[in-house]
Coordinates of C-alpha atoms in Angstrom, one line a residue:
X4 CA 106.6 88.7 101.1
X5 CA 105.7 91.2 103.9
X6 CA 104.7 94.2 103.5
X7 CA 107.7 96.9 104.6
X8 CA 107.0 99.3 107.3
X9 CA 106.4 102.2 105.5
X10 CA 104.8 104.4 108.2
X11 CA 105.1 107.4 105.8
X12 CA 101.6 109.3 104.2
X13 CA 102.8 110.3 100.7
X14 CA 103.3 113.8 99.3
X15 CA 102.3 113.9 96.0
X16 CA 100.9 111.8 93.2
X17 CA 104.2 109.6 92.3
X18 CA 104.4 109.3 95.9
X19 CA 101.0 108.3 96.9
X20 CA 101.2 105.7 93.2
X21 CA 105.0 104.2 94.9
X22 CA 102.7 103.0 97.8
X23 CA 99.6 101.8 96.4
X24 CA 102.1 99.2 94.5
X25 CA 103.9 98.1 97.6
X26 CA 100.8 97.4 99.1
X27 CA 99.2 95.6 95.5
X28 CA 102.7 93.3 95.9
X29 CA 102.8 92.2 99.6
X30 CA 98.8 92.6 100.5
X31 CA 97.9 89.3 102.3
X32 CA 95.3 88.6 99.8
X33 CA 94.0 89.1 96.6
X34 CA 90.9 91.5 97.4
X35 CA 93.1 93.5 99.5
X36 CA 95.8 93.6 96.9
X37 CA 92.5 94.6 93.9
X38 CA 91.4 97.4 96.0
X39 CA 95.4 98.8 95.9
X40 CA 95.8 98.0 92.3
X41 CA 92.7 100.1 91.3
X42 CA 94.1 102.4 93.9
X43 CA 97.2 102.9 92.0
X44 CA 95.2 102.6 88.6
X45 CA 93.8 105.8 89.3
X46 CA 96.5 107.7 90.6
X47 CA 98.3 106.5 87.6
X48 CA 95.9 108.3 85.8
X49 CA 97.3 111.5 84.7
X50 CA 100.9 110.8 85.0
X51 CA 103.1 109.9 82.0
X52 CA 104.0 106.8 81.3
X53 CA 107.9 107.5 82.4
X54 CA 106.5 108.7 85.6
X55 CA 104.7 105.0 86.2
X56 CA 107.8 103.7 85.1
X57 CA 109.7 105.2 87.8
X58 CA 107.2 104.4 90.6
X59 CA 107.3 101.1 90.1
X60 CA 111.2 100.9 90.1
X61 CA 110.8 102.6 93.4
X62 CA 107.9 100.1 94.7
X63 CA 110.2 97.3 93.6
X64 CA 113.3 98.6 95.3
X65 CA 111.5 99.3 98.7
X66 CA 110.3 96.2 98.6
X67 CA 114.0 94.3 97.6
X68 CA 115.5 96.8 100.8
X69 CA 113.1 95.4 103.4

């Protein structure tokens, strides 16, 4: 998979944690895709569990639509 264009800079915490896990999925390899998964690990930090929930549903479906 290939990373979507996202050419976006996020606006808040779920927004910023959606795009750390698109990047974790499609990075080209697997210290790239660490450094975005404890990227997102720490933004998660803070949120509630139905709010992570809902990120990734959004990661997922960006990456499905592109």
């Amino acid at each position: 998979r290939s990373a979507p264009a996202l050419g976006v800079h996020p606006v808040n915490r779920p927004h910023a944690l959606t795009l750390a896990l698109v990047l974790a999925i499609t990075a080209p390899d697997r210290k790239r895709a660490g450094a975005c998964v404890a990227m997102a690990e720490q933004l998660a930090r803070g949120m509630t569990p139905e709010q992570v929930e809902t990120c990734k549903a959004q990661a997922l479906e960006l990456i499905d639509n592109n």
